[in-house]
Every structure is written in C-alpha cells, then in structure tokens.
Amino acid sequence: MSLAIRVIPCLDVHDGRVVKGINFRSLRDAGDPVELATTYGLEGADELTFLDISASSDGRATTYEMVRRTAETVFIPLCVGGGVRGVDDVDRLLRTGADKIGINTGAITRPEAIDEIAARFGNQVVVLSLDARREAGQPSGFGVTTHGGRTSAGLDAIEWAKEAVDRGAGEILLNSMDADGTTSGFDLEMIEAVRAVVDVPLIASGGAGTVEHFVDAARAGADAVLAASVFHYGTLRIAGVKQALSQAGFPVRLG
C-alpha cells in the first residue's frame, strides 16, 4: 500500500512573526506562529515546517524559544530550518522539540555536515531544504540558491539533490523560488527531475494556488505537498486539499 500523501503548512518566520511574500520579497504579516500552528494541528495537518527565513541571511540562529512553544502546543511532526550549520544546532533543535531539521545554506557551505548529522541522529532527521530556480548555466537547467533565493550557489539543483541523499539526507524539501508565493502552480518539471534521481521522500513547495495544483504535484512524484500563503490567508483549507487528493486516487490521512 502506498504511503499517504502528506499535507504540510509552512510557517515562514521573520522577527517572530509568520510572513509571506512573492519570491521571498514584499513580505506581509500572516500572524503569530504558535497560534497558526495550533490551528493547523486541529485542521488535520500531517506535519508543520517552521523556517526562520532570515536566520541564514543575517547570521542569527533559529529562534529556539518559538520552536519550543510550537512543539508544546501541537503534537504532529515539526521540521525546523533556518541557520542550521551542524550537529550542535541539530542537537539543540531536537532537544527543543523539533522532530526533523531542514538544512540549506549550511550544507552548501560544508556538505559533510549532512554526513555528520545523519551519522549522529539518523537519516530521518535530515531534510535537505533545496531552494531552486531555473538557471540556464546549469546542466539540468535548475540551479541552487541560498539566503532566501537571493544568492546563486553555483550548483546544479538535480546533482546537488542526489549528492545530498548519497550523503545521508532522508528527505528533500524542494522549493521553487520562481513559483514561490505566485499561486500559479508547482514547478512540475522540477519535481519530476528530482524524483528521477532520488528515492527518498520528496516534498513539493512553491506555487500552490488551487487544490488541483496539489494533485498535479503528487502526480509529478511528490510524496508530500507544502504551502504557506493559501493556508495562512484562508484561500484553501487542509481538508479541501486532502479531499481533492483522495478523489484523484491518492491515499491521505483523514481526521
């Protein structure tokens, strides 16, 4: 039996508030992270992803107190990213209440961090947070970015996804920086390209605007679908997304 497709709200946090913009710019306030997390837990979210979107760009560590409050409030898996650089950061996040960690810039800067974290805590803890966009100079046509999509890492996104999994990443959070916040649909070509080279769970992120977009992502090979603005502003509900996935023939966790 196939595993259920997970529906995951994403809490992008900046200065202690959940924010959302388009292509990580023109950020709008979307509420208190703990309040939103509580609501999503009650509405049937399968997991929560918590990203401190300014942690890497301004050198701050993730806001541990907010992670602790969130973990004490909701009782579904919590993935936390932003400013994670190595084993010590992961150890503190797990002790604070995270179940998994997302690593992006820290892994690009020092790829062996993936090996070390996986060896210490297990592959299931390591989520490669892959912020990718179309980049003509890369072999696959997709390049890796850092610092909220502001900086090109000079890496091919598909090759980097494969390397990260080979090093021990147990999951990939694939965020299309071109589609992020646009509500025009996931980048299906990108999802298919990553799916073709890795066998770990793949989370599709960036561009959700309708329930059909989530179904399209699952058909392209995503094991989980993630969104922010459509949930934060009430455009879509988690139950509606799960209903659409179920009607399209995909297993989902109900209740």
mmCIF file with all atom_site columns, C-alpha atoms in Angstrom, residues 9-192:
data_model
loop_
_atom_site.group_PDB
_atom_site.id
_atom_site.type_symbol
_atom_site.label_atom_id
_atom_site.label_alt_id
_atom_site.label_comp_id
_atom_site.label_asym_id
_atom_site.label_entity_id
_atom_site.label_seq_id
_atom_site.pdbx_PDB_ins_code
_atom_site.Cartn_x
_atom_site.Cartn_y
_atom_site.Cartn_z
_atom_site.occupancy
_atom_site.B_iso_or_equiv
_atom_site.pdbx_formal_charge
_atom_site.auth_seq_id
_atom_site.auth_comp_id
_atom_site.auth_asym_id
_atom_site.auth_atom_id
_atom_site.pdbx_PDB_model_num
ATOM 1   C CA . PRO A 1 9   ? 1.629  24.054 6.113   1.00 0.00 ? 9   PRO A CA 1
ATOM 2   C CA . CYS A 1 10  ? 4.838  26.092 6.161   1.00 0.00 ? 10  CYS A CA 1
ATOM 3   C CA . LEU A 1 11  ? 5.445  28.806 8.731   1.00 0.00 ? 11  LEU A CA 1
ATOM 4   C CA . ASP A 1 12  ? 7.986  31.276 7.349   1.00 0.00 ? 12  ASP A CA 1
ATOM 5   C CA . VAL A 1 13  ? 9.058  33.352 10.335  1.00 0.00 ? 13  VAL A CA 1
ATOM 6   C CA . HIS A 1 14  ? 10.785 36.725 10.334  1.00 0.00 ? 14  HIS A CA 1
ATOM 7   C CA . ASP A 1 15  ? 11.352 38.654 13.567  1.00 0.00 ? 15  ASP A CA 1
ATOM 8   C CA . GLY A 1 16  ? 8.959  36.426 15.481  1.00 0.00 ? 16  GLY A CA 1
ATOM 9   C CA . ARG A 1 17  ? 6.006  36.678 13.074  1.00 0.00 ? 17  ARG A CA 1
ATOM 10  C CA . VAL A 1 18  ? 4.796  34.466 10.268  1.00 0.00 ? 18  VAL A CA 1
ATOM 11  C CA . VAL A 1 19  ? 5.252  36.285 6.961   1.00 0.00 ? 19  VAL A CA 1
ATOM 12  C CA . LYS A 1 20  ? 4.592  35.567 3.326   1.00 0.00 ? 20  LYS A CA 1
ATOM 13  C CA . GLY A 1 21  ? 5.550  37.326 0.130   1.00 0.00 ? 21  GLY A CA 1
ATOM 14  C CA . ILE A 1 22  ? 6.155  36.645 -3.540  1.00 0.00 ? 22  ILE A CA 1
ATOM 15  C CA . ASN A 1 23  ? 9.539  35.176 -4.407  1.00 0.00 ? 23  ASN A CA 1
ATOM 16  C CA . PHE A 1 24  ? 10.560 35.876 -0.782  1.00 0.00 ? 24  PHE A CA 1
ATOM 17  C CA . ARG A 1 25  ? 10.055 39.627 -1.236  1.00 0.00 ? 25  ARG A CA 1
ATOM 18  C CA . SER A 1 26  ? 7.321  42.131 -0.294  1.00 0.00 ? 26  SER A CA 1
ATOM 19  C CA . LEU A 1 27  ? 6.686  40.247 2.942   1.00 0.00 ? 27  LEU A CA 1
ATOM 20  C CA . ARG A 1 28  ? 3.244  40.545 4.568   1.00 0.00 ? 28  ARG A CA 1
ATOM 21  C CA . ASP A 1 29  ? 2.399  39.666 8.149   1.00 0.00 ? 29  ASP A CA 1
ATOM 22  C CA . ALA A 1 30  ? 0.392  36.445 8.411   1.00 0.00 ? 30  ALA A CA 1
ATOM 23  C CA . GLY A 1 31  ? 0.077  36.049 12.165  1.00 0.00 ? 31  GLY A CA 1
ATOM 24  C CA . ASP A 1 32  ? 1.538  34.511 15.309  1.00 0.00 ? 32  ASP A CA 1
ATOM 25  C CA . PRO A 1 33  ? 3.403  31.256 14.606  1.00 0.00 ? 33  PRO A CA 1
ATOM 26  C CA . VAL A 1 34  ? 2.152  29.357 17.640  1.00 0.00 ? 34  VAL A CA 1
ATOM 27  C CA . GLU A 1 35  ? -1.475 30.358 17.026  1.00 0.00 ? 35  GLU A CA 1
ATOM 28  C CA . LEU A 1 36  ? -1.248 29.329 13.380  1.00 0.00 ? 36  LEU A CA 1
ATOM 29  C CA . ALA A 1 37  ? 0.481  26.069 14.275  1.00 0.00 ? 37  ALA A CA 1
ATOM 30  C CA . THR A 1 38  ? -2.283 25.250 16.742  1.00 0.00 ? 38  THR A CA 1
ATOM 31  C CA . THR A 1 39  ? -4.953 25.907 14.124  1.00 0.00 ? 39  THR A CA 1
ATOM 32  C CA . TYR A 1 40  ? -3.234 23.711 11.560  1.00 0.00 ? 40  TYR A CA 1
ATOM 33  C CA . GLY A 1 41  ? -2.849 20.893 14.059  1.00 0.00 ? 41  GLY A CA 1
ATOM 34  C CA . LEU A 1 42  ? -6.592 20.973 14.694  1.00 0.00 ? 42  LEU A CA 1
ATOM 35  C CA . GLU A 1 43  ? -7.364 21.166 10.968  1.00 0.00 ? 43  GLU A CA 1
ATOM 36  C CA . GLY A 1 44  ? -5.531 17.927 10.199  1.00 0.00 ? 44  GLY A CA 1
ATOM 37  C CA . ALA A 1 45  ? -2.083 18.967 9.015   1.00 0.00 ? 45  ALA A CA 1
ATOM 38  C CA . ASP A 1 46  ? 0.206  15.946 8.786   1.00 0.00 ? 46  ASP A CA 1
ATOM 39  C CA . GLU A 1 47  ? 3.314  17.930 9.701   1.00 0.00 ? 47  GLU A CA 1
ATOM 40  C CA . LEU A 1 48  ? 4.444  21.509 10.169  1.00 0.00 ? 48  LEU A CA 1
ATOM 41  C CA . THR A 1 49  ? 7.508  23.105 8.642   1.00 0.00 ? 49  THR A CA 1
ATOM 42  C CA . PHE A 1 50  ? 8.942  26.059 10.503  1.00 0.00 ? 50  PHE A CA 1
ATOM 43  C CA . LEU A 1 51  ? 11.508 28.172 8.616   1.00 0.00 ? 51  LEU A CA 1
ATOM 44  C CA . ASP A 1 52  ? 13.297 31.163 10.069  1.00 0.00 ? 52  ASP A CA 1
ATOM 45  C CA . ILE A 1 53  ? 13.777 32.805 6.676   1.00 0.00 ? 53  ILE A CA 1
ATOM 46  C CA . SER A 1 54  ? 16.197 35.441 7.929   1.00 0.00 ? 54  SER A CA 1
ATOM 47  C CA . ALA A 1 55  ? 18.390 33.166 10.057  1.00 0.00 ? 55  ALA A CA 1
ATOM 48  C CA . SER A 1 56  ? 20.967 32.417 7.361   1.00 0.00 ? 56  SER A CA 1
ATOM 49  C CA . SER A 1 57  ? 20.945 35.819 5.713   1.00 0.00 ? 57  SER A CA 1
ATOM 50  C CA . ASP A 1 58  ? 21.653 37.802 8.865   1.00 0.00 ? 58  ASP A CA 1
ATOM 51  C CA . GLY A 1 59  ? 23.678 35.233 10.776  1.00 0.00 ? 59  GLY A CA 1
ATOM 52  C CA . ARG A 1 60  ? 21.140 34.569 13.539  1.00 0.00 ? 60  ARG A CA 1
ATOM 53  C CA . ALA A 1 61  ? 20.411 31.153 14.947  1.00 0.00 ? 61  ALA A CA 1
ATOM 54  C CA . THR A 1 62  ? 16.855 29.823 14.725  1.00 0.00 ? 62  THR A CA 1
ATOM 55  C CA . THR A 1 63  ? 14.502 31.203 17.354  1.00 0.00 ? 63  THR A CA 1
ATOM 56  C CA . TYR A 1 64  ? 14.619 28.301 19.809  1.00 0.00 ? 64  TYR A CA 1
ATOM 57  C CA . GLU A 1 65  ? 12.002 29.668 22.175  1.00 0.00 ? 65  GLU A CA 1
ATOM 58  C CA . MET A 1 66  ? 9.433  29.837 19.377  1.00 0.00 ? 66  MET A CA 1
ATOM 59  C CA . VAL A 1 67  ? 10.225 26.261 18.385  1.00 0.00 ? 67  VAL A CA 1
ATOM 60  C CA . ARG A 1 68  ? 9.733  25.165 21.992  1.00 0.00 ? 68  ARG A CA 1
ATOM 61  C CA . ARG A 1 69  ? 6.367  26.925 22.284  1.00 0.00 ? 69  ARG A CA 1
ATOM 62  C CA . THR A 1 70  ? 5.210  25.433 18.994  1.00 0.00 ? 70  THR A CA 1
ATOM 63  C CA . ALA A 1 71  ? 6.317  21.915 19.948  1.00 0.00 ? 71  ALA A CA 1
ATOM 64  C CA . GLU A 1 72  ? 4.481  22.201 23.271  1.00 0.00 ? 72  GLU A CA 1
ATOM 65  C CA . THR A 1 73  ? 1.294  23.259 21.503  1.00 0.00 ? 73  THR A CA 1
ATOM 66  C CA . VAL A 1 74  ? 0.968  20.892 18.534  1.00 0.00 ? 74  VAL A CA 1
ATOM 67  C CA . PHE A 1 75  ? 1.566  17.165 18.509  1.00 0.00 ? 75  PHE A CA 1
ATOM 68  C CA . ILE A 1 76  ? 2.399  16.403 14.895  1.00 0.00 ? 76  ILE A CA 1
ATOM 69  C CA . PRO A 1 77  ? 5.921  16.183 13.421  1.00 0.00 ? 77  PRO A CA 1
ATOM 70  C CA . LEU A 1 78  ? 7.742  19.511 13.301  1.00 0.00 ? 78  LEU A CA 1
ATOM 71  C CA . CYS A 1 79  ? 10.549 20.214 10.842  1.00 0.00 ? 79  CYS A CA 1
ATOM 72  C CA . VAL A 1 80  ? 12.626 23.273 11.648  1.00 0.00 ? 80  VAL A CA 1
ATOM 73  C CA . GLY A 1 81  ? 15.088 25.068 9.390   1.00 0.00 ? 81  GLY A CA 1
ATOM 74  C CA . GLY A 1 82  ? 16.977 28.322 9.195   1.00 0.00 ? 82  GLY A CA 1
ATOM 75  C CA . GLY A 1 83  ? 20.541 28.860 10.332  1.00 0.00 ? 83  GLY A CA 1
ATOM 76  C CA . VAL A 1 84  ? 21.320 25.144 10.815  1.00 0.00 ? 84  VAL A CA 1
ATOM 77  C CA . ARG A 1 85  ? 25.030 24.595 10.289  1.00 0.00 ? 85  ARG A CA 1
ATOM 78  C CA . GLY A 1 86  ? 25.980 21.398 12.043  1.00 0.00 ? 86  GLY A CA 1
ATOM 79  C CA . VAL A 1 87  ? 25.500 18.752 14.716  1.00 0.00 ? 87  VAL A CA 1
ATOM 80  C CA . ASP A 1 88  ? 25.337 21.201 17.624  1.00 0.00 ? 88  ASP A CA 1
ATOM 81  C CA . ASP A 1 89  ? 22.486 23.199 16.041  1.00 0.00 ? 89  ASP A CA 1
ATOM 82  C CA . VAL A 1 90  ? 20.570 19.995 15.335  1.00 0.00 ? 90  VAL A CA 1
ATOM 83  C CA . ASP A 1 91  ? 21.108 18.673 18.848  1.00 0.00 ? 91  ASP A CA 1
ATOM 84  C CA . ARG A 1 92  ? 19.685 21.859 20.346  1.00 0.00 ? 92  ARG A CA 1
ATOM 85  C CA . LEU A 1 93  ? 16.700 21.918 17.978  1.00 0.00 ? 93  LEU A CA 1
ATOM 86  C CA . LEU A 1 94  ? 15.810 18.293 18.701  1.00 0.00 ? 94  LEU A CA 1
ATOM 87  C CA . ARG A 1 95  ? 16.046 18.944 22.441  1.00 0.00 ? 95  ARG A CA 1
ATOM 88  C CA . THR A 1 96  ? 13.825 21.999 21.956  1.00 0.00 ? 96  THR A CA 1
ATOM 89  C CA . GLY A 1 97  ? 11.106 19.905 20.319  1.00 0.00 ? 97  GLY A CA 1
ATOM 90  C CA . ALA A 1 98  ? 11.847 19.562 16.609  1.00 0.00 ? 98  ALA A CA 1
ATOM 91  C CA . ASP A 1 99  ? 11.461 16.126 15.013  1.00 0.00 ? 99  ASP A CA 1
ATOM 92  C CA . LYS A 1 100 ? 13.439 16.910 11.870  1.00 0.00 ? 100 LYS A CA 1
ATOM 93  C CA . ILE A 1 101 ? 15.691 19.721 10.716  1.00 0.00 ? 101 ILE A CA 1
ATOM 94  C CA . GLY A 1 102 ? 15.931 21.463 7.365   1.00 0.00 ? 102 GLY A CA 1
ATOM 95  C CA . ILE A 1 103 ? 19.420 22.404 6.226   1.00 0.00 ? 103 ILE A CA 1
ATOM 96  C CA . ASN A 1 104 ? 20.175 24.561 3.187   1.00 0.00 ? 104 ASN A CA 1
ATOM 97  C CA . THR A 1 105 ? 22.999 27.105 3.325   1.00 0.00 ? 105 THR A CA 1
ATOM 98  C CA . GLY A 1 106 ? 24.873 25.173 5.992   1.00 0.00 ? 106 GLY A CA 1
ATOM 99  C CA . ALA A 1 107 ? 25.043 22.089 3.782   1.00 0.00 ? 107 ALA A CA 1
ATOM 100 C CA . ILE A 1 108 ? 26.114 24.046 0.717   1.00 0.00 ? 108 ILE A CA 1
ATOM 101 C CA . THR A 1 109 ? 28.875 25.732 2.685   1.00 0.00 ? 109 THR A CA 1
ATOM 102 C CA . ARG A 1 110 ? 30.041 22.434 4.186   1.00 0.00 ? 110 ARG A CA 1
ATOM 103 C CA . PRO A 1 111 ? 28.437 19.380 2.527   1.00 0.00 ? 111 PRO A CA 1
ATOM 104 C CA . GLU A 1 112 ? 29.956 16.985 5.066   1.00 0.00 ? 112 GLU A CA 1
ATOM 105 C CA . ALA A 1 113 ? 27.576 18.480 7.634   1.00 0.00 ? 113 ALA A CA 1
ATOM 106 C CA . ILE A 1 114 ? 24.915 16.215 6.104   1.00 0.00 ? 114 ILE A CA 1
ATOM 107 C CA . ASP A 1 115 ? 27.075 13.125 6.703   1.00 0.00 ? 115 ASP A CA 1
ATOM 108 C CA . GLU A 1 116 ? 27.784 14.156 10.289  1.00 0.00 ? 116 GLU A CA 1
ATOM 109 C CA . ILE A 1 117 ? 24.163 14.936 11.185  1.00 0.00 ? 117 ILE A CA 1
ATOM 110 C CA . ALA A 1 118 ? 22.889 11.714 9.608   1.00 0.00 ? 118 ALA A CA 1
ATOM 111 C CA . ALA A 1 119 ? 25.564 9.646  11.370  1.00 0.00 ? 119 ALA A CA 1
ATOM 112 C CA . ARG A 1 120 ? 24.703 11.193 14.742  1.00 0.00 ? 120 ARG A CA 1
ATOM 113 C CA . PHE A 1 121 ? 20.915 11.377 14.593  1.00 0.00 ? 121 PHE A CA 1
ATOM 114 C CA . GLY A 1 122 ? 19.805 9.198  11.650  1.00 0.00 ? 122 GLY A CA 1
ATOM 115 C CA . ASN A 1 123 ? 18.812 9.918  8.064   1.00 0.00 ? 123 ASN A CA 1
ATOM 116 C CA . GLN A 1 124 ? 15.183 10.501 9.038   1.00 0.00 ? 124 GLN A CA 1
ATOM 117 C CA . VAL A 1 125 ? 16.181 13.697 10.883  1.00 0.00 ? 125 VAL A CA 1
ATOM 118 C CA . VAL A 1 126 ? 17.914 15.318 7.885   1.00 0.00 ? 126 VAL A CA 1
ATOM 119 C CA . VAL A 1 127 ? 15.774 17.235 5.384   1.00 0.00 ? 127 VAL A CA 1
ATOM 120 C CA . LEU A 1 128 ? 17.662 18.939 2.574   1.00 0.00 ? 128 LEU A CA 1
ATOM 121 C CA . SER A 1 129 ? 15.933 22.268 2.083   1.00 0.00 ? 129 SER A CA 1
ATOM 122 C CA . LEU A 1 130 ? 16.571 22.865 -1.604  1.00 0.00 ? 130 LEU A CA 1
ATOM 123 C CA . ASP A 1 131 ? 15.669 26.340 -2.870  1.00 0.00 ? 131 ASP A CA 1
ATOM 124 C CA . ALA A 1 132 ? 15.970 26.009 -6.637  1.00 0.00 ? 132 ALA A CA 1
ATOM 125 C CA . ARG A 1 133 ? 15.203 28.147 -9.640  1.00 0.00 ? 133 ARG A CA 1
ATOM 126 C CA . ARG A 1 134 ? 15.634 27.910 -13.370 1.00 0.00 ? 134 ARG A CA 1
ATOM 127 C CA . GLU A 1 135 ? 19.228 28.723 -14.243 1.00 0.00 ? 135 GLU A CA 1
ATOM 128 C CA . ALA A 1 136 ? 20.370 28.459 -17.836 1.00 0.00 ? 136 ALA A CA 1
ATOM 129 C CA . GLY A 1 137 ? 24.014 27.799 -16.993 1.00 0.00 ? 137 GLY A CA 1
ATOM 130 C CA . GLN A 1 138 ? 23.343 24.559 -15.116 1.00 0.00 ? 138 GLN A CA 1
ATOM 131 C CA . PRO A 1 139 ? 23.279 21.137 -16.853 1.00 0.00 ? 139 PRO A CA 1
ATOM 132 C CA . SER A 1 140 ? 19.712 20.368 -15.720 1.00 0.00 ? 140 SER A CA 1
ATOM 133 C CA . GLY A 1 141 ? 18.505 23.944 -16.202 1.00 0.00 ? 141 GLY A CA 1
ATOM 134 C CA . PHE A 1 142 ? 17.865 24.245 -12.453 1.00 0.00 ? 142 PHE A CA 1
ATOM 135 C CA . GLY A 1 143 ? 20.254 25.979 -10.044 1.00 0.00 ? 143 GLY A CA 1
ATOM 136 C CA . VAL A 1 144 ? 20.544 26.067 -6.263  1.00 0.00 ? 144 VAL A CA 1
ATOM 137 C CA . THR A 1 145 ? 20.067 29.329 -4.341  1.00 0.00 ? 145 THR A CA 1
ATOM 138 C CA . THR A 1 146 ? 20.754 30.399 -0.758  1.00 0.00 ? 146 THR A CA 1
ATOM 139 C CA . HIS A 1 147 ? 19.721 33.222 1.574   1.00 0.00 ? 147 HIS A CA 1
ATOM 140 C CA . GLY A 1 148 ? 16.042 33.206 0.675   1.00 0.00 ? 148 GLY A CA 1
ATOM 141 C CA . GLY A 1 149 ? 16.716 32.835 -3.038  1.00 0.00 ? 149 GLY A CA 1
ATOM 142 C CA . ARG A 1 150 ? 18.860 35.946 -3.179  1.00 0.00 ? 150 ARG A CA 1
ATOM 143 C CA . THR A 1 151 ? 22.187 34.234 -3.941  1.00 0.00 ? 151 THR A CA 1
ATOM 144 C CA . SER A 1 152 ? 23.103 31.648 -6.565  1.00 0.00 ? 152 SER A CA 1
ATOM 145 C CA . ALA A 1 153 ? 25.131 28.792 -5.089  1.00 0.00 ? 153 ALA A CA 1
ATOM 146 C CA . GLY A 1 154 ? 26.639 27.871 -8.445  1.00 0.00 ? 154 GLY A CA 1
ATOM 147 C CA . LEU A 1 155 ? 25.353 24.303 -8.116  1.00 0.00 ? 155 LEU A CA 1
ATOM 148 C CA . ASP A 1 156 ? 23.093 22.216 -10.320 1.00 0.00 ? 156 ASP A CA 1
ATOM 149 C CA . ALA A 1 157 ? 19.943 21.514 -8.310  1.00 0.00 ? 157 ALA A CA 1
ATOM 150 C CA . ILE A 1 158 ? 19.444 17.957 -9.546  1.00 0.00 ? 158 ILE A CA 1
ATOM 151 C CA . GLU A 1 159 ? 23.061 16.961 -8.969  1.00 0.00 ? 159 GLU A CA 1
ATOM 152 C CA . TRP A 1 160 ? 23.003 18.542 -5.510  1.00 0.00 ? 160 TRP A CA 1
ATOM 153 C CA . ALA A 1 161 ? 19.811 16.676 -4.565  1.00 0.00 ? 161 ALA A CA 1
ATOM 154 C CA . LYS A 1 162 ? 21.440 13.379 -5.492  1.00 0.00 ? 162 LYS A CA 1
ATOM 155 C CA . GLU A 1 163 ? 24.661 14.189 -3.636  1.00 0.00 ? 163 GLU A CA 1
ATOM 156 C CA . ALA A 1 164 ? 22.753 15.187 -0.512  1.00 0.00 ? 164 ALA A CA 1
ATOM 157 C CA . VAL A 1 165 ? 20.832 11.916 -0.465  1.00 0.00 ? 165 VAL A CA 1
ATOM 158 C CA . ASP A 1 166 ? 24.058 9.973  -1.032  1.00 0.00 ? 166 ASP A CA 1
ATOM 159 C CA . ARG A 1 167 ? 25.498 11.802 1.993   1.00 0.00 ? 167 ARG A CA 1
ATOM 160 C CA . GLY A 1 168 ? 22.559 10.891 4.201   1.00 0.00 ? 168 GLY A CA 1
ATOM 161 C CA . ALA A 1 169 ? 19.645 13.284 3.667   1.00 0.00 ? 169 ALA A CA 1
ATOM 162 C CA . GLY A 1 170 ? 16.480 11.332 4.358   1.00 0.00 ? 170 GLY A CA 1
ATOM 163 C CA . GLU A 1 171 ? 14.077 13.737 2.681   1.00 0.00 ? 171 GLU A CA 1
ATOM 164 C CA . ILE A 1 172 ? 14.113 16.672 0.273   1.00 0.00 ? 172 ILE A CA 1
ATOM 165 C CA . LEU A 1 173 ? 12.062 19.830 0.609   1.00 0.00 ? 173 LEU A CA 1
ATOM 166 C CA . LEU A 1 174 ? 12.067 21.158 -2.941  1.00 0.00 ? 174 LEU A CA 1
ATOM 167 C CA . ASN A 1 175 ? 11.054 24.800 -3.130  1.00 0.00 ? 175 ASN A CA 1
ATOM 168 C CA . SER A 1 176 ? 10.694 26.510 -6.493  1.00 0.00 ? 176 SER A CA 1
ATOM 169 C CA . MET A 1 177 ? 11.905 30.054 -5.959  1.00 0.00 ? 177 MET A CA 1
ATOM 170 C CA . ASP A 1 178 ? 10.395 31.097 -9.296  1.00 0.00 ? 178 ASP A CA 1
ATOM 171 C CA . ALA A 1 179 ? 6.932  29.897 -8.250  1.00 0.00 ? 179 ALA A CA 1
ATOM 172 C CA . ASP A 1 180 ? 7.129  30.815 -4.553  1.00 0.00 ? 180 ASP A CA 1
ATOM 173 C CA . GLY A 1 181 ? 4.114  32.860 -3.476  1.00 0.00 ? 181 GLY A CA 1
ATOM 174 C CA . THR A 1 182 ? 2.762  33.199 -7.009  1.00 0.00 ? 182 THR A CA 1
ATOM 175 C CA . THR A 1 183 ? -0.150 30.721 -6.561  1.00 0.00 ? 183 THR A CA 1
ATOM 176 C CA . SER A 1 184 ? 0.325  29.753 -10.220 1.00 0.00 ? 184 SER A CA 1
ATOM 177 C CA . GLY A 1 185 ? 1.143  26.099 -9.574  1.00 0.00 ? 185 GLY A CA 1
ATOM 178 C CA . PHE A 1 186 ? 4.092  23.956 -8.548  1.00 0.00 ? 186 PHE A CA 1
ATOM 179 C CA . ASP A 1 187 ? 7.058  23.564 -10.902 1.00 0.00 ? 187 ASP A CA 1
ATOM 180 C CA . LEU A 1 188 ? 6.149  20.083 -12.116 1.00 0.00 ? 188 LEU A CA 1
ATOM 181 C CA . GLU A 1 189 ? 9.173  19.747 -14.371 1.00 0.00 ? 189 GLU A CA 1
ATOM 182 C CA . MET A 1 190 ? 11.474 20.402 -11.424 1.00 0.00 ? 190 MET A CA 1
ATOM 183 C CA . ILE A 1 191 ? 9.621  17.875 -9.242  1.00 0.00 ? 191 ILE A CA 1
ATOM 184 C CA . GLU A 1 192 ? 9.893  15.223 -11.948 1.00 0.00 ? 192 GLU A CA 1
#
